[in-house]
PDB file of C-alpha atoms and ligand atoms in Angstrom:
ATOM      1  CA  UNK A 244     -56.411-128.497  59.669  1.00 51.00           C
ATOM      2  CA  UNK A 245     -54.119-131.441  59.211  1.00 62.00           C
ATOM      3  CA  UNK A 246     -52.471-131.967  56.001  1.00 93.00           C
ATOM      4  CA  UNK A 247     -54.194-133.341  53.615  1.00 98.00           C
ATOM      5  CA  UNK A 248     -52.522-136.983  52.266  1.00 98.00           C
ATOM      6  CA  UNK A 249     -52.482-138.978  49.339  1.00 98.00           C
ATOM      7  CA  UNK A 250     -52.617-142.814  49.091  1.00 99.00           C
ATOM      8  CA  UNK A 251     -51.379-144.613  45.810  1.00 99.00           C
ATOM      9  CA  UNK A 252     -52.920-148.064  44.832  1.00 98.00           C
ATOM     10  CA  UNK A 253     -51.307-150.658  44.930  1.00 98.00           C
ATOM     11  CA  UNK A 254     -53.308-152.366  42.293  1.00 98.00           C
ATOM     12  CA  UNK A 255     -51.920-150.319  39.901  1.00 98.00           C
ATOM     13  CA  UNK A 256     -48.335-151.218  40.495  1.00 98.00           C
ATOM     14  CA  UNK A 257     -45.916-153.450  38.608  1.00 98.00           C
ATOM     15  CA  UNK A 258     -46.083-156.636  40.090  1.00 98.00           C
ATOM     16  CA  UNK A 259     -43.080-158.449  38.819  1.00 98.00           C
ATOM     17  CA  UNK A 260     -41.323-155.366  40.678  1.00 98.00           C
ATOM     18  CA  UNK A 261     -43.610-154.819  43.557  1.00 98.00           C
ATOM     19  CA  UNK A 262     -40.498-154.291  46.290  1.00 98.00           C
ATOM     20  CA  UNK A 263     -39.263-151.838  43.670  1.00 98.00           C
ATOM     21  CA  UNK A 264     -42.865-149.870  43.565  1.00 98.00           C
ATOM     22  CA  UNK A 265     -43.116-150.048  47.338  1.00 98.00           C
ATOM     23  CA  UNK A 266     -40.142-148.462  48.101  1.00 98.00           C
ATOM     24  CA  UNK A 267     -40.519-145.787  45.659  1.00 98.00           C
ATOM     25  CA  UNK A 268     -43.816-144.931  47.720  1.00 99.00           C
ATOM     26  CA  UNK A 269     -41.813-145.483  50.971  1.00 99.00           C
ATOM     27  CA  UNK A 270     -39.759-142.630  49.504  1.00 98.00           C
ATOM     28  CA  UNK A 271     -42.054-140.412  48.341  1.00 98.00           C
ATOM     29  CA  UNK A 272     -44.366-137.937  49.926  1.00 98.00           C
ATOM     30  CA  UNK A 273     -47.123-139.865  49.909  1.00 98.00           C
ATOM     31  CA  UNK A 274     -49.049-140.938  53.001  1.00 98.00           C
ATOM     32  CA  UNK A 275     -50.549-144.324  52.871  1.00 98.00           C
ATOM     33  CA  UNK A 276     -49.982-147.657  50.792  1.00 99.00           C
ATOM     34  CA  UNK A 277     -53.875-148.398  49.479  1.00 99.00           C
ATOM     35  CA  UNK A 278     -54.235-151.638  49.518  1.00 99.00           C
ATOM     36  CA  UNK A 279     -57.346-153.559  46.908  1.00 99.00           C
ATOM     37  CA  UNK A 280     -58.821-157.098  47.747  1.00 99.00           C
ATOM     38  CA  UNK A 281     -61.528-158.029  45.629  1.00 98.00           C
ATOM     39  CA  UNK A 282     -63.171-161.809  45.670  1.00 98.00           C
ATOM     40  CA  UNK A 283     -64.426-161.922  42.113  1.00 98.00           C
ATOM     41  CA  UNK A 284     -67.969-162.495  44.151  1.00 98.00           C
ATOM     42  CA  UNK A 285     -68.852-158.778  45.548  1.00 98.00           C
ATOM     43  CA  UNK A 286     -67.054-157.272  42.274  1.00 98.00           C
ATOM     44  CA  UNK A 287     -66.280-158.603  39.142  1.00 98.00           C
ATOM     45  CA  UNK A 288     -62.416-159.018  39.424  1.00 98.00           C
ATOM     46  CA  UNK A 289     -59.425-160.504  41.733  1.00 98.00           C
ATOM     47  CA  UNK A 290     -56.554-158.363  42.788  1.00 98.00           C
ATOM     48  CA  UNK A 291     -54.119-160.273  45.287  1.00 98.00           C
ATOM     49  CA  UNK A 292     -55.014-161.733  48.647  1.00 98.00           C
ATOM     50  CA  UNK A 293     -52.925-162.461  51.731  1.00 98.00           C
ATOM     51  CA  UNK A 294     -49.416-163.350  50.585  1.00 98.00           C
ATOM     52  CA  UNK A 295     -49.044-160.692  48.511  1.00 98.00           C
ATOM     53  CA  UNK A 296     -50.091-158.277  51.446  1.00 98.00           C
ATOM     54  CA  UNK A 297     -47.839-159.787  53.766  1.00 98.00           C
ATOM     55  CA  UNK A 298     -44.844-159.233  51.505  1.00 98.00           C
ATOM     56  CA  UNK A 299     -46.049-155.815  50.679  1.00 98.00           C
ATOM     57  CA  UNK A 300     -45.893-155.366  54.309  1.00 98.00           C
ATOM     58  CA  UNK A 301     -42.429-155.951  54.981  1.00 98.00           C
ATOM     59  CA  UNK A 302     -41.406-153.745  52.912  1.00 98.00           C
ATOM     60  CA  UNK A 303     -44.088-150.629  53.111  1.00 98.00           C
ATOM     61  CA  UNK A 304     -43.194-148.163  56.399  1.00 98.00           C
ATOM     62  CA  UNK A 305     -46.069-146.188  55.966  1.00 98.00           C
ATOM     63  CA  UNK A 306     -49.860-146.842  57.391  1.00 98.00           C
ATOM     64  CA  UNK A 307     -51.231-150.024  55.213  1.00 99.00           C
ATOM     65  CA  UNK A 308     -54.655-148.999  54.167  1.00 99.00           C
ATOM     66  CA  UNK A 309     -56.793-152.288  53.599  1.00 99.00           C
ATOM     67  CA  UNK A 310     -60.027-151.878  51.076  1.00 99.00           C
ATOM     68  CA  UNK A 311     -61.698-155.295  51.321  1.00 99.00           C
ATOM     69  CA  UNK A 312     -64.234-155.543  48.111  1.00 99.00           C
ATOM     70  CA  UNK A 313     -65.418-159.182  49.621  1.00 98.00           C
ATOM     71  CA  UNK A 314     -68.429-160.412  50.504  1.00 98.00           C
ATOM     72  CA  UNK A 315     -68.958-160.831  54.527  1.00 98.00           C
ATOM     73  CA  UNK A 316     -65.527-159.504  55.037  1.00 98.00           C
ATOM     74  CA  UNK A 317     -66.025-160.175  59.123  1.00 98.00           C
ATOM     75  CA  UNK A 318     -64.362-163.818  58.237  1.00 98.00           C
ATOM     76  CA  UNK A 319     -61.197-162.089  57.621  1.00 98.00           C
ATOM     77  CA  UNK A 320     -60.657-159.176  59.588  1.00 99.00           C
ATOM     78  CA  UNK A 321     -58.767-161.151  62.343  1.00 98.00           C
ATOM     79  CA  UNK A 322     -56.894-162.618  59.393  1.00 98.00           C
ATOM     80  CA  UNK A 323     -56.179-158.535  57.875  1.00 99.00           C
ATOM     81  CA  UNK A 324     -54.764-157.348  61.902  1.00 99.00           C
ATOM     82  CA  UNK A 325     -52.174-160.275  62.445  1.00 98.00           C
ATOM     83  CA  UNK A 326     -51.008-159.133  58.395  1.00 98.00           C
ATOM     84  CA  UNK A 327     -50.108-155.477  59.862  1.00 98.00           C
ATOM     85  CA  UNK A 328     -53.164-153.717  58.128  1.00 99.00           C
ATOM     86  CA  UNK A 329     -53.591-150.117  59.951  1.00 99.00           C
ATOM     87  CA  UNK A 330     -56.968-149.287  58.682  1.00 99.00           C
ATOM     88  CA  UNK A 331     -59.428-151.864  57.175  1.00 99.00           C
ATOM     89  CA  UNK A 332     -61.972-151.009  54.967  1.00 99.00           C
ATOM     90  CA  UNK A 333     -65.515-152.963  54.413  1.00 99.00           C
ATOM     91  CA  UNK A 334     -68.453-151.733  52.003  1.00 99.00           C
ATOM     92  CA  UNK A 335     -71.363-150.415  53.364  1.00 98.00           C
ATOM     93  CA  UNK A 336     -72.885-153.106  51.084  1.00 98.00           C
ATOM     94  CA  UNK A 337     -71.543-156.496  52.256  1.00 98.00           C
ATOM     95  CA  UNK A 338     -72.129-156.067  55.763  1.00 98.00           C
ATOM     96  CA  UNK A 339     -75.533-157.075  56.851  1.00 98.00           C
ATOM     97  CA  UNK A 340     -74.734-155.540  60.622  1.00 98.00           C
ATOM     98  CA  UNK A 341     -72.079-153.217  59.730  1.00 98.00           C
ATOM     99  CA  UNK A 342     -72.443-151.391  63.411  1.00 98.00           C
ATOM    100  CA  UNK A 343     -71.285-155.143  64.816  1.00 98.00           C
ATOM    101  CA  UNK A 344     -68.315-155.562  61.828  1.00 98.00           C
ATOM    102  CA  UNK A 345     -66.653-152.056  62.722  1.00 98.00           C
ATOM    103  CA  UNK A 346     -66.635-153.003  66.419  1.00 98.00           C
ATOM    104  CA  UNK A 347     -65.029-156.177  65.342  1.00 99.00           C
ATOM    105  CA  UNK A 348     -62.453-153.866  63.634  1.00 99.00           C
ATOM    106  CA  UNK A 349     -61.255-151.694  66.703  1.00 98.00           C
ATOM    107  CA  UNK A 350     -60.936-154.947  68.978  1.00 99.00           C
ATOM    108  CA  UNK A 351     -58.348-155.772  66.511  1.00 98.00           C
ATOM    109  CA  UNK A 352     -56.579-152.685  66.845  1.00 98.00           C
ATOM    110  CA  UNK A 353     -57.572-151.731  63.284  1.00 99.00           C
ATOM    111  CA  UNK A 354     -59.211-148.096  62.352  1.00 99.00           C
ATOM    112  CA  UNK A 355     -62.190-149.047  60.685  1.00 99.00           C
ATOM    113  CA  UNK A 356     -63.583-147.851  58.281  1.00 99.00           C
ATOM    114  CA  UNK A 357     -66.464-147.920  55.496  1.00 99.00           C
ATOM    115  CA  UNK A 358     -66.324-147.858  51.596  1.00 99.00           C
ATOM    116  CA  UNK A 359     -69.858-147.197  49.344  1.00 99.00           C
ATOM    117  CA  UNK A 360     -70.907-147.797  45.859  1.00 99.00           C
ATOM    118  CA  UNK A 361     -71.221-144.842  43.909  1.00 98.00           C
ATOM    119  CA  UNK A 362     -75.237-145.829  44.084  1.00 98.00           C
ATOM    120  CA  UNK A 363     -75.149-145.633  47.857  1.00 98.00           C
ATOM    121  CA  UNK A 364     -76.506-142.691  49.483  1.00 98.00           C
ATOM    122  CA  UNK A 365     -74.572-140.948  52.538  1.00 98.00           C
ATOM    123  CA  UNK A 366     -76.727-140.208  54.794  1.00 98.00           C
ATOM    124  CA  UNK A 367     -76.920-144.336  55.360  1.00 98.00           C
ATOM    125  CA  UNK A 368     -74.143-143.669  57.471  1.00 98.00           C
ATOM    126  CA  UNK A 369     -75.236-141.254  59.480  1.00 98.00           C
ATOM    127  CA  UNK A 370     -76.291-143.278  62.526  1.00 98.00           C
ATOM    128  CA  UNK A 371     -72.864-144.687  62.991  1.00 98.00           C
ATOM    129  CA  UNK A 372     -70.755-142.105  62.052  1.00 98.00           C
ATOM    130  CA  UNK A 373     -69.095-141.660  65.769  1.00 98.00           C
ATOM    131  CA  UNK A 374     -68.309-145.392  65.226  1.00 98.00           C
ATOM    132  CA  UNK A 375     -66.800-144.912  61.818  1.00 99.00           C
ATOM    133  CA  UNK A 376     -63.132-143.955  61.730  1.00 98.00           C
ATOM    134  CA  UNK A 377     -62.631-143.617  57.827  1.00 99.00           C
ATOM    135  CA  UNK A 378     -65.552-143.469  54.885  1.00 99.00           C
ATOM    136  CA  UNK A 379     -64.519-144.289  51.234  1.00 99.00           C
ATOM    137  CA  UNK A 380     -66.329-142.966  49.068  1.00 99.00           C
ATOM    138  CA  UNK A 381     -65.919-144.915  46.103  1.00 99.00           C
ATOM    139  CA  UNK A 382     -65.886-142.209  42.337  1.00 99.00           C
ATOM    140  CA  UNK A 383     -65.941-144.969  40.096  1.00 99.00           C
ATOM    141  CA  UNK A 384     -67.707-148.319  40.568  1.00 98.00           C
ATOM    142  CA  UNK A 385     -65.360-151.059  42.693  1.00 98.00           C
ATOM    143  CA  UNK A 386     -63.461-153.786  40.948  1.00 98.00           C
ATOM    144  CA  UNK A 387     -61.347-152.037  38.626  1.00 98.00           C
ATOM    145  CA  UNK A 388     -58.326-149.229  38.232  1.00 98.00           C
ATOM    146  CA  UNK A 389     -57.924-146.767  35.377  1.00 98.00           C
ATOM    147  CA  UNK A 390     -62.116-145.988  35.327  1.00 98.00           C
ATOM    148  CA  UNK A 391     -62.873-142.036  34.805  1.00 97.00           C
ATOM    149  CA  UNK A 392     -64.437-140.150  37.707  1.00 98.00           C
ATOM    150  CA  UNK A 393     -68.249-140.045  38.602  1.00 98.00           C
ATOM    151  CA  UNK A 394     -68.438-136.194  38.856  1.00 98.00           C
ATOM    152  CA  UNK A 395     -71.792-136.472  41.248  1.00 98.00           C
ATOM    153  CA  UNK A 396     -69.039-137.460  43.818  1.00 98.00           C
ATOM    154  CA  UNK A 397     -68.295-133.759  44.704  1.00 98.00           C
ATOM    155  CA  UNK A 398     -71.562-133.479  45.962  1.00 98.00           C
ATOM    156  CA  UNK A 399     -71.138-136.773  47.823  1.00 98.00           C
ATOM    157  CA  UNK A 400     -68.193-135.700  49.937  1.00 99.00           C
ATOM    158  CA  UNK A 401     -70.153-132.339  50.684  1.00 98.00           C
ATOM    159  CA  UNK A 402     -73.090-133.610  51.970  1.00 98.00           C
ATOM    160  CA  UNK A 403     -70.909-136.112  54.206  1.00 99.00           C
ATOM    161  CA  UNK A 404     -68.706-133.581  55.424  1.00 98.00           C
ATOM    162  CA  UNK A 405     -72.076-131.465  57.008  1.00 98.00           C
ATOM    163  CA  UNK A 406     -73.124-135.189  58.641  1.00 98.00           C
ATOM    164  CA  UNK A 407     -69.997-135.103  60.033  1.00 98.00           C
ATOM    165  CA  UNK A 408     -69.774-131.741  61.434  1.00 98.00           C
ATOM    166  CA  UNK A 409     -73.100-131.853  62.832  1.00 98.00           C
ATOM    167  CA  UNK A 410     -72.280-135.047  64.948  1.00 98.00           C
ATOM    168  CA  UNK A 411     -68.739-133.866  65.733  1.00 98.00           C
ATOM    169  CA  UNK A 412     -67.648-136.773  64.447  1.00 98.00           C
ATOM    170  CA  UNK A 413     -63.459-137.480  63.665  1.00 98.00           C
ATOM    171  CA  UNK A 414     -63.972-139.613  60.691  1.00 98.00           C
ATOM    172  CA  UNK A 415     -62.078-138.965  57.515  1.00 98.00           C
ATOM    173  CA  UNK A 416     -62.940-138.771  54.259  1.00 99.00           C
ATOM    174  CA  UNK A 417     -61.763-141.105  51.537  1.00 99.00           C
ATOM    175  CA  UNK A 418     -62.101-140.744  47.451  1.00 99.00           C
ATOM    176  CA  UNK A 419     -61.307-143.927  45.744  1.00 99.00           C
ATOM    177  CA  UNK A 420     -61.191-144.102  41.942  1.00 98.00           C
ATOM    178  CA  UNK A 421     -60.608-141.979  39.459  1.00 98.00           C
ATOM    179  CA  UNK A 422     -58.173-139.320  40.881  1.00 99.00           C
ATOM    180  CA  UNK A 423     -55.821-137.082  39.021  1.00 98.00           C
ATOM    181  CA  UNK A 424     -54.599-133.724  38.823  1.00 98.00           C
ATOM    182  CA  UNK A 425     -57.543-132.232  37.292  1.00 98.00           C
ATOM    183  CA  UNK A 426     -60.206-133.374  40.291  1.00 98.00           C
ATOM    184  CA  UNK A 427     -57.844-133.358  43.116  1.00 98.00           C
ATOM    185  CA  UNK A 428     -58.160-129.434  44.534  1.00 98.00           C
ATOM    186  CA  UNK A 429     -62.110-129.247  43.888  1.00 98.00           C
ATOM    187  CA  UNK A 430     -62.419-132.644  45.893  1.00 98.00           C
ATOM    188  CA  UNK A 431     -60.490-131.501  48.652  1.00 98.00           C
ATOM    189  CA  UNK A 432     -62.366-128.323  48.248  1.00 98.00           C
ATOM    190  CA  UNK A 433     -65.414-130.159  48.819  1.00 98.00           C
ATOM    191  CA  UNK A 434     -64.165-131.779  52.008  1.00 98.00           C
ATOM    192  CA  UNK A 435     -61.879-134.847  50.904  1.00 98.00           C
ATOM    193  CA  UNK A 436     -59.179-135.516  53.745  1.00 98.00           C
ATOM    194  CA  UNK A 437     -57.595-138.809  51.870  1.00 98.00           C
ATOM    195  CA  UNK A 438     -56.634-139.054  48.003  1.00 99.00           C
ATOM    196  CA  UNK A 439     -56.634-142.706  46.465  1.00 99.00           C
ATOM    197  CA  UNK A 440     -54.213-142.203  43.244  1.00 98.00           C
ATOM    198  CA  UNK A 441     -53.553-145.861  41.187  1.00 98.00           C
ATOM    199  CA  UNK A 442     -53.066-145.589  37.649  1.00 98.00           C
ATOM    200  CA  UNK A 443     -52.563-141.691  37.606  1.00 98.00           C
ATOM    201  CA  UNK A 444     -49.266-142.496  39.785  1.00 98.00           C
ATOM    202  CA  UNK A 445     -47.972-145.755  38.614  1.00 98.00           C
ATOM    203  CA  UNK A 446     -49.047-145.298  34.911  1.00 98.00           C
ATOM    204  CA  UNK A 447     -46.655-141.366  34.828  1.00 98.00           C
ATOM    205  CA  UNK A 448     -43.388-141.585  33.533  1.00 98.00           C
ATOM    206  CA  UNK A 449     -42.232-140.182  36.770  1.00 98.00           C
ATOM    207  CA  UNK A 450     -44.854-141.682  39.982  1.00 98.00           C
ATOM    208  CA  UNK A 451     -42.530-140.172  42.649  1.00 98.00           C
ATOM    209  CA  UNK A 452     -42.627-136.649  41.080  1.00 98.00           C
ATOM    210  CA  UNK A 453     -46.527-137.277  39.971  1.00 98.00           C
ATOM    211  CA  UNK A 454     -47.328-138.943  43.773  1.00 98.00           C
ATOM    212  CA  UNK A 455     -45.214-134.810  44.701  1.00 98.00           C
ATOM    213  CA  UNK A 456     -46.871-133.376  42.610  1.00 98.00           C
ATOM    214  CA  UNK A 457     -50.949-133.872  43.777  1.00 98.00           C
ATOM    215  CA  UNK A 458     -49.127-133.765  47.407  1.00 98.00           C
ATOM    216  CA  UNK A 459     -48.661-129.669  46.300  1.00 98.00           C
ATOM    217  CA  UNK A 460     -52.056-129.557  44.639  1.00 98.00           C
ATOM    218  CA  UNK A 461     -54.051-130.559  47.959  1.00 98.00           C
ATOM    219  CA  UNK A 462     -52.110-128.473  50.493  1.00 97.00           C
ATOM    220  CA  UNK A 463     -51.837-125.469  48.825  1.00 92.00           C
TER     221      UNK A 463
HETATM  222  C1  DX5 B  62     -61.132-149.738  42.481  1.00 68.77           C
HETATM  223  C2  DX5 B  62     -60.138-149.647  43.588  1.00 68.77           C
HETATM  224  C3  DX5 B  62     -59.279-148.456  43.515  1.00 68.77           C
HETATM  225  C4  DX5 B  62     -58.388-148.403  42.302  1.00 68.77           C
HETATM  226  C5  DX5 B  62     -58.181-146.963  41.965  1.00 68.77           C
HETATM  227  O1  DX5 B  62     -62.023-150.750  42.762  1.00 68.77           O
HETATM  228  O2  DX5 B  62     -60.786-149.586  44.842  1.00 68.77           O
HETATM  229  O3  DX5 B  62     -58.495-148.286  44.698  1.00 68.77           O
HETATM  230  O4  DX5 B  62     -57.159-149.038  42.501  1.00 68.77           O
HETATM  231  O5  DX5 B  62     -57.515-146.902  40.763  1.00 68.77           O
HETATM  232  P1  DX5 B  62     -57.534-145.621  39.819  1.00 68.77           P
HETATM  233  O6  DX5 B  62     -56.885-144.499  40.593  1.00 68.77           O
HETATM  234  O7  DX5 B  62     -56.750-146.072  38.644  1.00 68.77           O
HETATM  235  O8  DX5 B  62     -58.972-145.325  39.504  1.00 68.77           O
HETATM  236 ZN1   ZN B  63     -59.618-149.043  46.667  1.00 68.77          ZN
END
């Protein structure tokens, strides 16, 4: 089983010293940079859009995880690849042909992948689960850091991780929202592959020890 990884938010970094935050996560154990856009249209805030990501980009040397929280994000994804994104993540519930969108992902060299509301049910994917490359399932509801946990998401993961198995499908398993030392083993437990971790990292006294840390609790 490959190890398990954890991927701290960006939107819960300091952004008057974002080179400083994204080296501390090029140095630490963690896996991915998680990277929040949000229109103010599909969810009711706005992070950062492009030039922030491209300047995160020059700095980050790890795989740039995109979550788009846009409306109709297939006017951007060409726009996401020629940033550097490695993955790029659209929700379930913005894309009217979402079987179309994720093909429009992969011809951009991206890993695509999908991202639902903590209303949406899983087995909406299960159609295009060969096609999908990454599904986020979000624990809290999208627009915000810092919100607690939506404990029905255990149950979530597990019934995704049996769709999975029974199509012999690749795709990984994403929790976004919500994640700290107290949920982290039992999610992973449940079938998590990929740990989203904003303000439980950046709001520690010590993020490279706390971003360690979970790193110990989900491969052990
Ligand atoms: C919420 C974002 C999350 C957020 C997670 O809409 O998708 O990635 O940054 O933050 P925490 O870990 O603070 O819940
Ligand atoms: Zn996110």
């Amino acid at each position: 089983m490959a190890s398990k990884r954890i991927a701290p938010s960006v939107l819960a970094a300091d952004f008057a010293n974002l080179q400083r935050d994204v080296e501390m996560i090029n140095k630490s154990e963690a896996d991915w940079f998680h990277i929040d856009i949000m229109d103010g249209v599909f969810v009711p805030n706005i992070s950062f859009g492009m030039p922030v990501l491209r300047d995160i980009v020059k700095h980050a040397t790890k795989t740039i995880d995109v979550h788009l929280m846009i409306v109709d994000p297939d006017r951007y994804i060409k726009t996401f690849a020629d940033l550097g994104s490695n993955i790029l993540t659209v929700h379930y519930e913005a894309c009217t042909h979402l079987h179309r969108t994720l093909q429009a992902i992969k011809a951009e060299g991206m890993k695509a992948g999908v991202a639902i509301n903590p209303h949406t049910n899983v087995s909406l994917l299960e159609d295009v689960i060969n096609d999908i490359d990454l599904v986020c399932i979000m624990s809290v509801n999208p627009g915000f850091g810092g919100q607690s946990f939506i404990e029905n998401t255990y149950e979530k993961v597990k019934q995704l991780r049996k769709i999975i198995v029974k199509n012999n499908a690749s795709t990984l398993i994403e929790i976004d929202g919500g994640v700290t030392n107290k949920n982290a083993k039992q999610l992973i437990d449940a079938g998590a592959d990929v740990l989203v971790a904003g303000s439980f990292v950046f709001k520690s006294t010590d993020p490279n020890q706390t971003i360690k840390e979970l790193k110990e609790i989900i491969n052990t």
